[in-house]
Short mmCIF file of C-alpha atoms in Angstrom, two decimals:
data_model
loop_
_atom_site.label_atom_id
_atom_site.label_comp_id
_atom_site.label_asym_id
_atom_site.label_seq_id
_atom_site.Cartn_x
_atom_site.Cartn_y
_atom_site.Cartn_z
CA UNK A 21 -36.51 -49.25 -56.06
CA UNK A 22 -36.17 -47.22 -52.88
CA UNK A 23 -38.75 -44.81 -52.20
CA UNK A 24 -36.65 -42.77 -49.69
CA UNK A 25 -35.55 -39.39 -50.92
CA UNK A 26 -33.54 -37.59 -48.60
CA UNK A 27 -33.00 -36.26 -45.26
CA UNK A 28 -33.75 -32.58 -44.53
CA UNK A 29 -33.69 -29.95 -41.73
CA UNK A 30 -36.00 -26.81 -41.26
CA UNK A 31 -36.58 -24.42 -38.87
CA UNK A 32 -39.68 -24.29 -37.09
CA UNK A 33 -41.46 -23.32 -34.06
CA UNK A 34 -38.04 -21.74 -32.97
CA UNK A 35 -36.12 -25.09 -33.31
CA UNK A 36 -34.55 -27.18 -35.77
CA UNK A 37 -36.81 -30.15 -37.06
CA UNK A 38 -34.82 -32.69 -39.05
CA UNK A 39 -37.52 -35.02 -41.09
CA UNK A 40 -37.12 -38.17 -43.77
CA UNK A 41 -38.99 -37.32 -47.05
CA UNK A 42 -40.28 -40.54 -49.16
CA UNK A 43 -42.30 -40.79 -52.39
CA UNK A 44 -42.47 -37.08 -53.49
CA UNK A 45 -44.39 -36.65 -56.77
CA UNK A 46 -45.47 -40.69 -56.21
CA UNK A 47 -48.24 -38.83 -54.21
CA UNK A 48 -49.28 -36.51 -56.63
CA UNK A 49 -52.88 -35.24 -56.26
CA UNK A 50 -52.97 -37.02 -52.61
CA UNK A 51 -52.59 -35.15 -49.52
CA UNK A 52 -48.95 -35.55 -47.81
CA UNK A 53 -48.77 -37.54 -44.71
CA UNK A 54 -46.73 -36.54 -41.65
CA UNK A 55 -45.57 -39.41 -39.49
CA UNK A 56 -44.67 -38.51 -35.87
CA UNK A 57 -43.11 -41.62 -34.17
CA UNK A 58 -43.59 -42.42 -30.28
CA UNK A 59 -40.90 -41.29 -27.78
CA UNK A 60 -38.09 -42.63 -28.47
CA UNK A 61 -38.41 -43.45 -31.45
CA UNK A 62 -35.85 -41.22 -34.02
CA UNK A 63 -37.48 -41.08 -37.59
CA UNK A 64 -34.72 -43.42 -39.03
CA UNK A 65 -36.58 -46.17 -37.45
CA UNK A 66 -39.50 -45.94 -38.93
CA UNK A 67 -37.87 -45.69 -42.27
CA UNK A 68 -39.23 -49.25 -43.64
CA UNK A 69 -42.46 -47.55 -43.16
CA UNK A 70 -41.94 -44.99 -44.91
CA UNK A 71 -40.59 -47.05 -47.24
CA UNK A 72 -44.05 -48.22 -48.28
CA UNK A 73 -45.97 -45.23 -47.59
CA UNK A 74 -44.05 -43.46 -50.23
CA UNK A 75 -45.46 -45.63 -52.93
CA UNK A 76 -48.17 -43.72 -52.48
CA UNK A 77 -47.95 -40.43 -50.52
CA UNK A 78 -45.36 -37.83 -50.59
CA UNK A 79 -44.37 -38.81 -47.12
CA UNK A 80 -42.39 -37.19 -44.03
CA UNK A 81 -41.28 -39.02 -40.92
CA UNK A 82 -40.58 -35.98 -38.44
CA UNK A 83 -37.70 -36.83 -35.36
CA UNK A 84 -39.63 -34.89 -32.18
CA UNK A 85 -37.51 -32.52 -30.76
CA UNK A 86 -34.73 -34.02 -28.20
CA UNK A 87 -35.16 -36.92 -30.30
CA UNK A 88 -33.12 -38.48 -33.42
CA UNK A 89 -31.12 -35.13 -35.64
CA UNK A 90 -34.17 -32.77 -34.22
CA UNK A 91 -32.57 -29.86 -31.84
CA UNK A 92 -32.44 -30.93 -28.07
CA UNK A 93 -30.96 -29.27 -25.20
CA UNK A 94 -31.82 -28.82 -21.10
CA UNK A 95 -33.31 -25.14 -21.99
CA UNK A 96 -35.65 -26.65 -24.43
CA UNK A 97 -39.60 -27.52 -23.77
CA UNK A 98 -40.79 -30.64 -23.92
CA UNK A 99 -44.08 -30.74 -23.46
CA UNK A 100 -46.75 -31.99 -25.27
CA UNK A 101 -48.26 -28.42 -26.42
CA UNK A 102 -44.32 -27.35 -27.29
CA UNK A 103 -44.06 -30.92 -29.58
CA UNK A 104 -47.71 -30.16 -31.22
CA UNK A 105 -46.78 -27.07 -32.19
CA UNK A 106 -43.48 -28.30 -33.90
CA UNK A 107 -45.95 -30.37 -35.77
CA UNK A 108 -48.14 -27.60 -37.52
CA UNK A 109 -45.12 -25.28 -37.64
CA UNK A 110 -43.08 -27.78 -39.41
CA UNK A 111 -46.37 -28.66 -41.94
CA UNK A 112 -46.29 -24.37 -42.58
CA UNK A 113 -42.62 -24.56 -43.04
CA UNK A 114 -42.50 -26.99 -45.89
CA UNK A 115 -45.38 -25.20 -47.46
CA UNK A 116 -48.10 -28.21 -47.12
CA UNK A 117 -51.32 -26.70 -47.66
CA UNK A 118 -53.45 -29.97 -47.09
CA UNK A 119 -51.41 -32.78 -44.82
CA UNK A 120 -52.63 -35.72 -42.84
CA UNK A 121 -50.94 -37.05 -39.77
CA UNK A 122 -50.13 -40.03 -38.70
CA UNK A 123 -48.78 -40.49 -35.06
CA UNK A 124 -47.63 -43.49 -33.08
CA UNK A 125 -47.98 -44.22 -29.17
CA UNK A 126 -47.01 -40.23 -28.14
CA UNK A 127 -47.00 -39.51 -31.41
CA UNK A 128 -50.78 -39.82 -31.61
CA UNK A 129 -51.04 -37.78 -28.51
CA UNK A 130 -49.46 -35.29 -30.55
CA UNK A 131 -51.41 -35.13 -33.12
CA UNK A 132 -54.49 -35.30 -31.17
CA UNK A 133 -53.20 -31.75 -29.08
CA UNK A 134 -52.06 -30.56 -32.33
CA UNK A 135 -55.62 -30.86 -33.74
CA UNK A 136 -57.73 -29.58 -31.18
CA UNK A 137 -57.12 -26.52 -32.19
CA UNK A 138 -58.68 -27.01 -36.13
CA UNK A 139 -55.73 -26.03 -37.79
CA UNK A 140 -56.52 -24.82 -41.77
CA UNK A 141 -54.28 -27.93 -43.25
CA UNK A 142 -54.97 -30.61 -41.07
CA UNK A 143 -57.09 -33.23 -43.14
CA UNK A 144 -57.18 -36.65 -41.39
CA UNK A 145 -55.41 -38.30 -38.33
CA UNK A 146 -54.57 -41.39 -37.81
CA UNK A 147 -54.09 -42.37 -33.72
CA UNK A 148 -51.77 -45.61 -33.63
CA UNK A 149 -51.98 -46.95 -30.15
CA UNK A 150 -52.21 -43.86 -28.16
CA UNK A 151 -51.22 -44.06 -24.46
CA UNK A 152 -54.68 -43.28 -23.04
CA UNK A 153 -53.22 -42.43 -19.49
CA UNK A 154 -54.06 -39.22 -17.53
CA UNK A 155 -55.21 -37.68 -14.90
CA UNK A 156 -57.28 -39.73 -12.67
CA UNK A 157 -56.76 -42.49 -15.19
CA UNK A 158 -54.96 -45.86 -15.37
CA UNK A 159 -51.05 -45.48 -16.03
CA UNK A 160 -49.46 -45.93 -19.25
CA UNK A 161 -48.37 -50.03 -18.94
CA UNK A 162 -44.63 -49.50 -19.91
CA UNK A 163 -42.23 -48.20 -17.17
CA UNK A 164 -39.73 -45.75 -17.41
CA UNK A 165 -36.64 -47.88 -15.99
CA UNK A 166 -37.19 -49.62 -19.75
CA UNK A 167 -36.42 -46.16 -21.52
CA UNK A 168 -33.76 -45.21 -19.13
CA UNK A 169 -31.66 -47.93 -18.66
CA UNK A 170 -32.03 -49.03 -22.28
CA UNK A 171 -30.73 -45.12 -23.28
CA UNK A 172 -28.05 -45.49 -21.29
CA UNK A 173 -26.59 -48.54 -22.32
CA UNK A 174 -26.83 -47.03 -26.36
CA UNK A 175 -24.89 -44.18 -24.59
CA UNK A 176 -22.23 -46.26 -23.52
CA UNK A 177 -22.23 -48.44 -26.83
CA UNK A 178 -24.24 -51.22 -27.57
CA UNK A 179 -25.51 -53.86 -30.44
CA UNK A 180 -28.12 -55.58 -31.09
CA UNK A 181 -27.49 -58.39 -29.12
CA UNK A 182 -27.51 -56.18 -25.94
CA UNK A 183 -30.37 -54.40 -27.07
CA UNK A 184 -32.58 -58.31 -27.18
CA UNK A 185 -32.70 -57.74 -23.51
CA UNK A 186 -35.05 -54.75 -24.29
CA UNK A 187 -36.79 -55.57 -27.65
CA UNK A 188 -36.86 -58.99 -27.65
CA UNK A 189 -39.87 -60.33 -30.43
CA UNK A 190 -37.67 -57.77 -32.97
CA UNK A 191 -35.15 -59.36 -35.66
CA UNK A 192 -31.26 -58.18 -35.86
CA UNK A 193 -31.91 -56.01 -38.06
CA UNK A 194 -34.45 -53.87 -36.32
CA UNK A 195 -32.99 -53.96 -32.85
CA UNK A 196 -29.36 -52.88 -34.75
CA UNK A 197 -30.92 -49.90 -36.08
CA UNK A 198 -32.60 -49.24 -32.82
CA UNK A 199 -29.38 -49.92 -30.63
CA UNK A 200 -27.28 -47.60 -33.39
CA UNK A 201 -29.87 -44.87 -32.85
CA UNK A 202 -31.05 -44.51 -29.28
CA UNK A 203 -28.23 -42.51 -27.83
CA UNK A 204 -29.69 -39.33 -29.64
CA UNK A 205 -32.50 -39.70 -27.60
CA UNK A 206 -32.44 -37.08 -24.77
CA UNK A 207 -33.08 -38.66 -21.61
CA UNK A 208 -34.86 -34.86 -20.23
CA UNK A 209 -37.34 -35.19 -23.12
CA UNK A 210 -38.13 -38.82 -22.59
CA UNK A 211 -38.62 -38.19 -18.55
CA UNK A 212 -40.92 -35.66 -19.53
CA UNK A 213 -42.98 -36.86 -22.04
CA UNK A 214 -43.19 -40.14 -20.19
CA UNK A 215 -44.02 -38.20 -17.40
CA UNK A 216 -46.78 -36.11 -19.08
CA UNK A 217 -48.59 -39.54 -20.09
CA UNK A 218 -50.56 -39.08 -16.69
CA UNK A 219 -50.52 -35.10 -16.11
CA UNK A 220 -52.02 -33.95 -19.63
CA UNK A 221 -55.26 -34.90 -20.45
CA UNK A 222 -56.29 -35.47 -24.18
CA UNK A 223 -59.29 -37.31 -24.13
CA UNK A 224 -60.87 -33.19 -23.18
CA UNK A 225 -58.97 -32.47 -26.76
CA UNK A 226 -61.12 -35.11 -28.75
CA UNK A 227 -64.72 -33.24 -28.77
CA UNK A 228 -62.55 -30.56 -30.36
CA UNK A 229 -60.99 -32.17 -33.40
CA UNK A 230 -63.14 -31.84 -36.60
CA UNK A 231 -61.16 -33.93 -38.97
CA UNK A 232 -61.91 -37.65 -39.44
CA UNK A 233 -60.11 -39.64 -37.39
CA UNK A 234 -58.94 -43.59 -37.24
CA UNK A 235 -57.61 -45.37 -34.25
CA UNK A 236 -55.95 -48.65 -34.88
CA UNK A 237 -54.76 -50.48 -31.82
CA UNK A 238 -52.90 -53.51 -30.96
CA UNK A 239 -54.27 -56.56 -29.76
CA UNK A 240 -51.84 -57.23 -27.37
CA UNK A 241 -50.32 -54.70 -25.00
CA UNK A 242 -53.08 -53.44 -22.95
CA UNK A 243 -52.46 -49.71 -23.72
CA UNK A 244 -56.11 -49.31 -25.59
CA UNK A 245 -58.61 -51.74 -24.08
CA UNK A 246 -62.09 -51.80 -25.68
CA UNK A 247 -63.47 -49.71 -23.16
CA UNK A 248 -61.33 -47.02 -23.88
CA UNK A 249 -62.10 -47.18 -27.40
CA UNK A 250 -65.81 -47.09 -26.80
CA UNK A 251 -65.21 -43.88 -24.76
CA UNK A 252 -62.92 -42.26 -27.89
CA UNK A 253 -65.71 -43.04 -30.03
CA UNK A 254 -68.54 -41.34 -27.72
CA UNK A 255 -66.27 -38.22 -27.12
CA UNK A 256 -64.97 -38.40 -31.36
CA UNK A 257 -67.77 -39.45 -32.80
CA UNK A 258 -67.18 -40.97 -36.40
CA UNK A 259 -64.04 -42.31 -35.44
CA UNK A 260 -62.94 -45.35 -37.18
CA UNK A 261 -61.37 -48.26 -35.28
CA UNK A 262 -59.25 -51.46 -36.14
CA UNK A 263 -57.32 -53.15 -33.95
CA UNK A 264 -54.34 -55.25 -35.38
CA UNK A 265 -53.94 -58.66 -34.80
CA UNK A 266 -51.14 -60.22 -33.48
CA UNK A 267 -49.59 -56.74 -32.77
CA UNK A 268 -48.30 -55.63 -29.57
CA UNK A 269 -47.64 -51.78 -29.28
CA UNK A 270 -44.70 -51.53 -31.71
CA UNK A 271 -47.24 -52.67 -34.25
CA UNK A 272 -45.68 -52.06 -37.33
CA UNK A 273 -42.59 -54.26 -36.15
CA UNK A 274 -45.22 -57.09 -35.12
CA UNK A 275 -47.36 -57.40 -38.09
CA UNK A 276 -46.21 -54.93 -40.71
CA UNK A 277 -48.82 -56.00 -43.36
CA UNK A 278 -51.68 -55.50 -40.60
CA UNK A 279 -50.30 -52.49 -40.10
CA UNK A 280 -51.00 -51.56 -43.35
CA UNK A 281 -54.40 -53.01 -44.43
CA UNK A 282 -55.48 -51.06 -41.42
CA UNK A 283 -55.28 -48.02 -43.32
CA UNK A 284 -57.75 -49.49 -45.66
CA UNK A 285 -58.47 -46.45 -47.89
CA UNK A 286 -58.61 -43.73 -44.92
CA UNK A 287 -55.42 -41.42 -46.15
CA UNK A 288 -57.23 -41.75 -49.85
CA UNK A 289 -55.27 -44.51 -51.21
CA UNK A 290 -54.73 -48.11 -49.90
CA UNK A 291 -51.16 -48.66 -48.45
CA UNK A 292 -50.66 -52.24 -51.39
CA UNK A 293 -47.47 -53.78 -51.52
CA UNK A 294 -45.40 -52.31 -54.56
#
């Protein structure tokens, strides 16, 4: 039985948010979870996670703005503060008193901005292979001729066959979704986030957060060496850390069950299969 509920829209930190809710009432008595994908990454492909995380967490998978059903537009902001303050907006919006947060690759930059600022209902947050680039520090290992020219091809039309070129490790079915869904993602907000990977500096958020935090990595990928985790550790102390084996960055996609026995009981319940 699907755990998937519906599809929604709210308004929020002057924008339209569109979000996937899973599980509902499954997560009764457990704080809700907010997942913020990575940048171009529309909530709809994340759904299979979801999927599971709704067995046990009333669960929403947020498109960032300019990405996915989420409002986009050449007037709008992109930056990071504009997207962390979607975040906490869209967590007052819905009414969640208590919330954790999990964020992938720019979505755990997010969350990291979004936090250093102790908001009331922030609870936990969960850092999935955060691009650790910045200034003065090494650049983020992906390039941004792989967004663009991949976004424009799903502009023009393409399938998954094309998209193999791009996301080659994936199966059919994930690089279908992917190649049906990456035309809503708007090329202005992926410059600039992409482009704020080396100009905004989180690790001088960290010593601010006062929520526990876990940071699960990939093995492979090189975007969170062991160095850098030592140094998120000294500057967060109490952080938890496990890095995924056999992952690259899309870890989920790589090893899904790693993905999830990373968790281990962190968000208050383990992530089992149903």
């Amino acid at each position: 039985m699907s755990n998937f509920l519906y599809g929604g829209n709210v308004h929020a930190n002057g924008i339209r948010q569109h979000y996937l809710r899973y599980g509902g009432e499954r997560g009764a008595g457990r704080d809700p979870v907010i997942i913020v994908p990575g940048i171009t990454s529309p909530a709809v492909t994340w759904g299979f996670v979801g999927e599971r995380f709704g067995a046990a967490f009333d669960t929403y998978i947020l498109d960032v703005r300019g990405r996915g059903l989420s409002e986009a537009g050449a007037a709008l902001d992109y930056s990071l503060d504009a997207q962390a303050a979607d975040v906490l907006a869209f967590a007052e919006a819905l009414g969640l008193a208590r919330y954790s947060v999990v964020g992938h690759s720019m979505g755990g930059r997010i969350g990291v901005r979004a936090g250093r600022g102790k908001p009331a209902g922030l609870s936990r947050l969960v850092l999935v292979d955060p691009p650790v680039s910045g200034p003065g520090r090494r650049p983020y290992p992906a390039k941004l001729p792989w967004y663009v020219d991949s976004m424009a091809q799903a502009r023009q039309g393409m399938d998954a066959e094309a998209m193999r070129a791009f996301c080659p490790t994936w199966t059919q079915e994930q690089r279908q979704l992917r190649a049906e869904w990456l035309h809503t993602c708007d090329e202005r907000a992926i410059i600039q986030s992409f482009e704020a990977f080396q100009s905004d500096d989180i690790h001088a958020d960290l010593p601010r957060l006062e929520v526990p935090i876990l940071l699960i990595t990939a093995e492979r990928g090189d975007v969170v060496l062991d160095a850098d985790v030592s140094e998120i550790q000294q500057l967060a102390p109490g952080t938890r850390h496990h890095r995924v084996p056999a992952a690259g960055h899309m870890i989920p996609w790589d090893n899904e069950e790693g993905f999830y026995a990373a968790f281990g009981d962190f968000l208050g319940a383990p992530l089992v299969r149903a």
